[in-house]
Short mmCIF file of C-alpha atoms in Angstrom, two decimals:
data_model
loop_
_atom_site.label_atom_id
_atom_site.label_comp_id
_atom_site.label_asym_id
_atom_site.label_seq_id
_atom_site.Cartn_x
_atom_site.Cartn_y
_atom_site.Cartn_z
CA ALA A 1142 39.74 15.11 30.29
CA GLN A 1143 36.51 15.84 28.49
CA SER A 1144 35.52 13.96 25.37
CA VAL A 1145 32.60 13.57 23.03
CA ALA A 1146 31.73 10.51 20.99
CA GLN A 1147 29.45 10.35 17.99
CA PRO A 1148 29.38 6.63 17.26
CA GLU A 1149 27.88 6.86 13.78
CA ASP A 1150 29.77 8.37 10.86
CA GLN A 1151 26.57 8.50 8.84
CA VAL A 1152 22.85 8.14 9.44
CA ASN A 1153 20.49 7.39 6.59
CA VAL A 1154 16.78 8.02 6.93
CA ALA A 1155 13.81 8.35 4.61
CA GLU A 1156 11.97 11.66 4.49
CA GLY A 1157 9.12 11.71 7.00
CA ASN A 1158 10.73 9.16 9.29
CA PRO A 1159 12.14 9.96 12.73
CA LEU A 1160 15.76 11.03 12.86
CA THR A 1161 18.14 10.32 15.74
CA VAL A 1162 21.79 11.32 15.93
CA LYS A 1163 23.66 9.86 18.89
CA CYS A 1164 26.12 11.57 21.21
CA THR A 1165 27.78 10.45 24.42
CA TYR A 1166 30.16 12.46 26.53
CA SER A 1167 32.71 12.22 29.29
CA VAL A 1168 33.39 15.28 31.40
CA SER A 1169 34.13 16.27 34.96
CA GLY A 1170 31.43 18.20 36.70
CA ASN A 1171 28.10 19.09 35.18
CA PRO A 1172 28.28 19.38 31.40
CA TYR A 1173 27.11 22.09 29.07
CA LEU A 1174 26.02 20.28 25.90
CA PHE A 1175 25.49 21.62 22.39
CA TRP A 1176 24.42 20.53 18.93
CA TYR A 1177 25.58 22.28 15.78
CA VAL A 1178 24.77 21.66 12.11
CA GLN A 1179 26.97 22.32 9.11
CA TYR A 1180 25.56 22.58 5.61
CA PRO A 1181 27.91 22.17 2.64
CA ASN A 1182 30.39 25.02 2.25
CA ARG A 1183 29.05 26.78 5.32
CA GLY A 1184 30.14 27.41 8.88
CA LEU A 1185 28.64 25.57 11.84
CA GLN A 1186 25.23 26.77 12.98
CA PHE A 1187 23.96 26.49 16.54
CA LEU A 1188 20.91 24.22 16.96
CA LEU A 1189 20.36 23.86 20.70
CA LYS A 1190 22.04 23.52 24.06
CA TYR A 1191 21.54 22.04 27.51
CA ILE A 1192 22.83 23.98 30.50
CA THR A 1193 20.49 23.02 33.30
CA GLY A 1194 16.82 22.36 33.96
CA ASP A 1195 14.46 20.28 31.82
CA ASN A 1196 16.24 17.30 30.28
CA LEU A 1197 14.38 17.75 26.99
CA VAL A 1198 15.67 20.72 25.06
CA LYS A 1199 13.96 22.14 22.00
CA GLY A 1200 15.91 23.96 19.33
CA SER A 1201 15.84 25.30 15.82
CA TYR A 1202 14.22 23.67 12.76
CA GLY A 1203 12.12 21.26 14.86
CA PHE A 1204 15.08 19.53 16.48
CA GLU A 1205 15.19 18.48 20.10
CA ALA A 1206 17.65 16.66 22.32
CA GLU A 1207 17.37 14.73 25.54
CA PHE A 1208 19.98 14.94 28.26
CA ASN A 1209 20.42 11.64 30.08
CA LYS A 1210 22.85 11.96 32.97
CA SER A 1211 22.92 8.28 33.89
CA GLN A 1212 23.80 7.26 30.35
CA THR A 1213 25.94 10.38 29.73
CA SER A 1214 24.13 10.91 26.46
CA PHE A 1215 22.65 13.83 24.58
CA HIS A 1216 20.97 12.41 21.48
CA LEU A 1217 19.55 14.73 18.84
CA LYS A 1218 16.10 13.93 17.51
CA LYS A 1219 13.58 15.11 14.98
CA PRO A 1220 10.15 13.45 14.67
CA SER A 1221 9.89 13.80 10.89
CA ALA A 1222 13.02 14.33 8.80
CA LEU A 1223 13.18 16.55 5.74
CA VAL A 1224 15.50 16.25 2.74
CA SER A 1225 16.79 19.69 3.71
CA ASP A 1226 18.02 18.23 7.04
CA SER A 1227 20.78 16.46 5.15
CA ALA A 1228 23.95 17.92 6.66
CA LEU A 1229 26.84 17.26 9.05
CA TYR A 1230 25.89 17.35 12.72
CA PHE A 1231 28.29 18.01 15.58
CA CYS A 1232 27.82 17.39 19.28
CA ALA A 1233 29.94 19.48 21.67
CA VAL A 1234 30.54 19.64 25.41
CA ARG A 1235 31.99 22.10 27.88
CA PRO A 1236 32.49 21.24 31.52
CA SER A 1237 31.13 23.75 33.98
CA THR A 1238 34.47 24.09 35.76
CA THR A 1239 35.93 27.59 35.72
CA ASP A 1240 39.18 26.67 34.00
CA SER A 1241 37.30 25.64 30.87
CA TRP A 1242 35.12 28.65 30.35
CA GLY A 1243 34.42 29.33 26.71
CA LYS A 1244 36.10 26.29 25.19
CA LEU A 1245 34.07 23.49 23.57
CA GLN A 1246 35.11 19.94 22.75
CA PHE A 1247 33.50 18.86 19.48
CA GLY A 1248 32.69 15.35 18.35
CA ALA A 1249 33.82 14.01 14.99
CA GLY A 1250 30.50 14.73 13.37
CA THR A 1251 27.72 12.58 11.92
CA GLN A 1252 26.65 12.94 8.31
CA VAL A 1253 22.86 12.77 7.98
CA VAL A 1254 21.42 11.76 4.62
CA VAL A 1255 17.66 12.09 4.17
CA THR A 1256 16.31 10.45 1.03
CA PRO A 1257 13.05 11.48 -0.66
CA ASP B 805 24.35 42.10 13.65
CA ALA B 806 26.25 40.86 10.62
CA GLY B 807 27.59 37.80 12.39
CA VAL B 808 31.21 36.70 12.36
CA ILE B 809 32.98 38.00 9.27
CA GLN B 810 35.94 36.25 7.70
CA SER B 811 38.12 37.23 4.79
CA PRO B 812 39.09 36.11 2.31
CA ARG B 813 36.53 33.39 1.60
CA HIS B 814 38.94 31.58 -0.68
CA GLU B 815 42.70 31.71 -0.85
CA VAL B 816 44.95 29.92 -3.28
CA THR B 817 48.67 30.31 -2.77
CA GLU B 818 51.93 28.60 -3.52
CA MET B 819 54.02 26.69 -1.07
CA GLY B 820 56.33 28.95 0.87
CA GLN B 821 54.15 32.02 0.67
CA GLU B 822 52.76 33.85 3.68
CA VAL B 823 49.01 33.59 4.23
CA THR B 824 46.95 35.86 6.48
CA LEU B 825 43.38 35.05 7.41
CA ARG B 826 41.17 37.68 9.00
CA CYS B 827 38.24 37.62 11.37
CA LYS B 828 35.84 40.16 12.82
CA PRO B 829 33.87 38.70 15.76
CA ILE B 830 30.36 39.63 16.76
CA SER B 831 30.33 42.93 18.59
CA GLY B 832 30.34 42.46 22.36
CA HIS B 833 31.68 38.93 22.30
CA ASP B 834 34.72 38.43 24.50
CA TYR B 835 35.85 35.02 23.23
CA LEU B 836 37.32 34.33 19.81
CA PHE B 837 38.28 30.93 18.43
CA TRP B 838 40.21 29.74 15.40
CA TYR B 839 39.44 26.27 14.06
CA ARG B 840 40.71 24.19 11.17
CA GLN B 841 38.59 21.60 9.39
CA THR B 842 39.88 18.83 7.14
CA MET B 843 38.45 15.53 5.98
CA MET B 844 41.20 13.59 7.72
CA ARG B 845 41.27 15.34 11.08
CA GLY B 846 37.80 16.85 11.35
CA LEU B 847 37.33 20.08 13.31
CA GLU B 848 40.37 21.14 15.34
CA LEU B 849 40.65 24.06 17.74
CA LEU B 850 43.85 25.94 16.99
CA ILE B 851 43.77 28.80 19.49
CA TYR B 852 41.33 30.91 21.44
CA PHE B 853 41.35 34.35 22.99
CA ASN B 854 39.51 35.92 25.89
CA ASN B 855 39.39 39.72 25.99
CA ASN B 856 42.07 39.80 23.26
CA VAL B 857 44.47 37.65 25.27
CA PRO B 858 45.47 34.19 23.99
CA ILE B 859 44.28 31.59 26.49
CA ASP B 860 45.12 28.28 24.88
CA ASP B 861 47.28 27.83 21.80
CA SER B 862 48.00 24.15 22.30
CA GLY B 863 46.23 23.32 19.05
CA MET B 864 48.52 25.42 16.89
CA PRO B 865 50.30 22.81 14.79
CA GLU B 866 53.76 24.38 14.69
CA ASP B 867 55.72 27.60 14.75
CA ARG B 868 54.67 28.43 11.22
CA PHE B 869 51.27 29.34 12.63
CA SER B 870 50.65 32.49 14.63
CA ALA B 871 47.54 34.36 15.72
CA LYS B 872 46.96 37.84 17.03
CA MET B 873 44.05 39.84 18.36
CA PRO B 874 45.11 43.49 18.50
CA ASN B 875 41.65 44.67 19.53
CA ALA B 876 38.17 43.38 20.34
CA SER B 877 36.98 43.57 16.76
CA PHE B 878 39.80 41.99 14.79
CA SER B 879 41.96 38.89 14.73
CA THR B 880 44.41 37.36 12.29
CA LEU B 881 45.75 33.87 11.74
CA LYS B 882 49.03 33.82 9.84
CA ILE B 883 50.85 30.93 8.25
CA GLN B 884 54.45 31.55 7.23
CA PRO B 885 55.69 29.73 5.25
CA SER B 886 52.65 27.85 4.00
CA GLU B 887 52.78 24.18 3.01
CA PRO B 888 50.38 21.99 1.00
CA ARG B 889 49.34 20.14 4.17
CA ASP B 890 47.94 23.43 5.50
CA SER B 891 45.17 23.22 2.91
CA ALA B 892 41.91 23.22 4.86
CA VAL B 893 38.91 25.33 5.77
CA TYR B 894 39.70 27.73 8.60
CA PHE B 895 36.83 28.93 10.76
CA CYS B 896 36.64 31.78 13.19
CA ALA B 897 33.99 31.74 15.93
CA SER B 898 33.06 34.06 18.77
CA SER B 899 31.05 33.77 21.96
CA SER B 900 30.24 35.45 25.22
CA LEU B 901 29.76 34.21 28.77
CA LEU B 902 27.10 36.83 29.36
CA GLY B 903 23.49 37.02 28.32
CA PRO B 904 21.03 34.40 27.06
CA SER B 905 23.45 33.07 24.46
CA THR B 906 26.14 32.29 26.99
CA ASP B 907 28.74 29.85 25.71
CA THR B 908 27.12 29.55 22.31
CA GLN B 909 29.78 29.85 19.64
CA TYR B 910 28.85 31.63 16.43
CA PHE B 911 30.87 30.61 13.42
CA GLY B 912 31.94 32.58 10.42
CA PRO B 913 31.58 31.23 6.88
CA GLY B 914 35.19 30.04 6.81
CA THR B 915 38.20 30.59 4.58
CA ARG B 916 39.01 27.78 2.19
CA LEU B 917 42.81 27.70 1.86
CA THR B 918 44.55 25.82 -0.91
CA VAL B 919 48.34 25.67 -0.89
CA LEU B 920 49.80 24.41 -4.15
#
């Protein structure tokens, strides 16, 4: 069965410092990996995804993520965090097998707090 | 495109009453998902449809919950009778397996349900 782990409930970082949000996964076959962000009282917004190709994926708002197959990880990164990046971040995975088309498994979420 | 539309945005009802949540997916999307989000349980997938047909309803908590998708542009999630433990934010999302945004789920703003 597929699963996603976000080991940190909360990440605290000072504005201007690098931000990393960790995600590891377990899935059969080659994974499709996603990051979403949720601002207060809003729905989830798509940030980026890895399907195939280059292991470094660039997404919205200056975020990027690196797919590491050997470590089964897909960590989200931003070189210089902004206060406005404070939000709840979700990692998600979908196996590439045909019986799972469309359905994503979401992690528990990591709250990011960026202080001025 | 207006994105995924949900109504109402807020619903306050009394225990025992019937509640109906509504969703209009993005035009052309062939997958529709209903999620529930609470502090205790995080984001849970309740049910999802493909081409208006329910594919997986294993996340529906009990018989009090039902979902329908009578056509490609409309879905409902009904709770009858409602209970205080149903209080949560309910999200609708849609996606498509075709095109450059394949597998990316687009979320609506959510319906915040409070059952007194």
